[in-house]
Amino acid sequence: MKPDTSRWRDHSSYDFLDNLSTEGLAWECLRRSRDYQQHYKLLVAKGTHGVPFEPEAQQRWGLRFPGKARSIRPEAIRVLVAARRSRRAYPGCCF
């Protein structure tokens, strides 16, 4: 599972990262972790690599948020809202 690092200076080797979803980018980072690789090898050895992770493993690898989703603004209609809103100097201005 060790990544090929022979072309690490070649910018085109990283172009695919520009088109990844948030989940895809997270996976690219996680799969390079030596600790995660060891964990995965143990799962394969046990034959449990197709089974969902236990909650503790999900927490360890950042697959779950640390707490329950909550509103950060009292007037929020939905549970998850943006922490900051865009603040334009001139309303209606496009730049």
GROMACS .gro file of C-alpha atoms in nm:
model
   95
    1MET     CA    1   0.000   0.000   0.000
    2LYS     CA    2   0.299   0.229  -0.005
    3PRO     CA    3   0.241   0.509  -0.258
    4ASP     CA    4   0.471   0.559  -0.557
    5THR     CA    5   0.684   0.862  -0.468
    6SER     CA    6   0.912   0.852  -0.772
    7ARG     CA    7   0.730   1.146  -0.937
    8TRP     CA    8   0.657   1.355  -0.630
    9ARG     CA    9   0.796   1.674  -0.791
   10ASP     CA   10   0.577   1.641  -1.102
   11HIS     CA   11   0.277   1.874  -1.056
   12SER     CA   12   0.066   1.677  -1.302
   13SER     CA   13   0.084   1.380  -1.062
   14TYR     CA   14  -0.143   1.575  -0.828
   15ASP     CA   15  -0.394   1.713  -1.080
   16PHE     CA   16  -0.650   1.447  -0.985
   17LEU     CA   17  -0.674   1.602  -0.637
   18ASP     CA   18  -0.839   1.912  -0.786
   19ASN     CA   19  -1.145   1.711  -0.886
   20LEU     CA   20  -1.191   1.502  -0.572
   21SER     CA   21  -1.489   1.534  -0.343
   22THR     CA   22  -1.427   1.608   0.024
   23GLU     CA   23  -1.463   1.237   0.096
   24GLY     CA   24  -1.221   1.147  -0.183
   25LEU     CA   25  -0.957   1.386  -0.054
   26ALA     CA   26  -1.003   1.252   0.300
   27TRP     CA   27  -0.957   0.897   0.169
   28GLU     CA   28  -0.640   0.993  -0.020
   29CYS     CA   29  -0.494   1.126   0.307
   30LEU     CA   30  -0.616   0.840   0.527
   31ARG     CA   31  -0.491   0.561   0.305
   32ARG     CA   32  -0.137   0.701   0.324
   33SER     CA   33  -0.127   0.679   0.703
   34ARG     CA   34   0.105   0.400   0.821
   35ASP     CA   35  -0.111   0.346   1.129
   36TYR     CA   36  -0.421   0.308   0.912
   37GLN     CA   37  -0.235   0.068   0.681
   38GLN     CA   38  -0.143  -0.146   0.982
   39HIS     CA   39  -0.502  -0.136   1.106
   40TYR     CA   40  -0.628  -0.243   0.763
   41LYS     CA   41  -0.376  -0.529   0.743
   42LEU     CA   42  -0.512  -0.660   1.073
   43LEU     CA   43  -0.868  -0.640   0.942
   44VAL     CA   44  -0.770  -0.833   0.629
   45ALA     CA   45  -0.588  -1.095   0.836
   46LYS     CA   46  -0.903  -1.141   1.049
   47GLY     CA   47  -1.127  -1.143   0.742
   48THR     CA   48  -1.327  -0.847   0.873
   49HIS     CA   49  -1.223  -0.583   0.618
   50GLY     CA   50  -1.574  -0.586   0.465
   51VAL     CA   51  -1.748  -0.519   0.797
   52PRO     CA   52  -1.825  -0.162   0.913
   53PHE     CA   53  -1.575  -0.025   1.165
   54GLU     CA   54  -1.659  -0.025   1.532
   55PRO     CA   55  -1.752   0.321   1.671
   56GLU     CA   56  -1.410   0.355   1.836
   57ALA     CA   57  -1.231   0.290   1.505
   58GLN     CA   58  -1.463   0.532   1.326
   59GLN     CA   59  -1.371   0.798   1.580
   60ARG     CA   60  -0.998   0.719   1.559
   61TRP     CA   61  -0.984   0.755   1.181
   62GLY     CA   62  -1.202   1.064   1.166
   63LEU     CA   63  -1.498   0.890   1.008
   64ARG     CA   64  -1.736   1.041   1.261
   65PHE     CA   65  -1.770   1.384   1.412
   66PRO     CA   66  -1.672   1.396   1.782
   67GLY     CA   67  -2.014   1.509   1.901
   68LYS     CA   68  -2.376   1.548   1.808
   69ALA     CA   69  -2.460   1.810   1.545
   70ARG     CA   70  -2.598   2.125   1.702
   71SER     CA   71  -2.710   2.468   1.600
   72ILE     CA   72  -2.449   2.741   1.634
   73ARG     CA   73  -2.697   3.026   1.589
   74PRO     CA   74  -3.011   3.065   1.799
   75GLU     CA   75  -3.220   3.171   1.499
   76ALA     CA   76  -3.106   2.881   1.280
   77ILE     CA   77  -3.381   2.684   1.113
   78ARG     CA   78  -3.164   2.381   1.039
   79VAL     CA   79  -2.919   2.193   1.259
   80LEU     CA   80  -2.608   2.263   1.049
   81VAL     CA   81  -2.542   2.618   0.934
   82ALA     CA   82  -2.242   2.807   0.805
   83ALA     CA   83  -2.033   2.955   1.085
   84ARG     CA   84  -1.983   3.278   0.888
   85ARG     CA   85  -2.176   3.448   0.615
   86SER     CA   86  -2.026   3.634   0.326
   87ARG     CA   87  -1.984   4.001   0.418
   88ARG     CA   88  -1.980   4.220   0.109
   89ALA     CA   89  -1.894   4.584   0.150
   90TYR     CA   90  -2.165   4.684  -0.098
   91PRO     CA   91  -2.485   4.475  -0.108
   92GLY     CA   92  -2.557   4.357  -0.460
   93CYS     CA   93  -2.198   4.402  -0.571
   94CYS     CA   94  -2.057   4.104  -0.758
   95PHE     CA   95  -1.690   4.150  -0.669
   0.00000   0.00000   0.00000
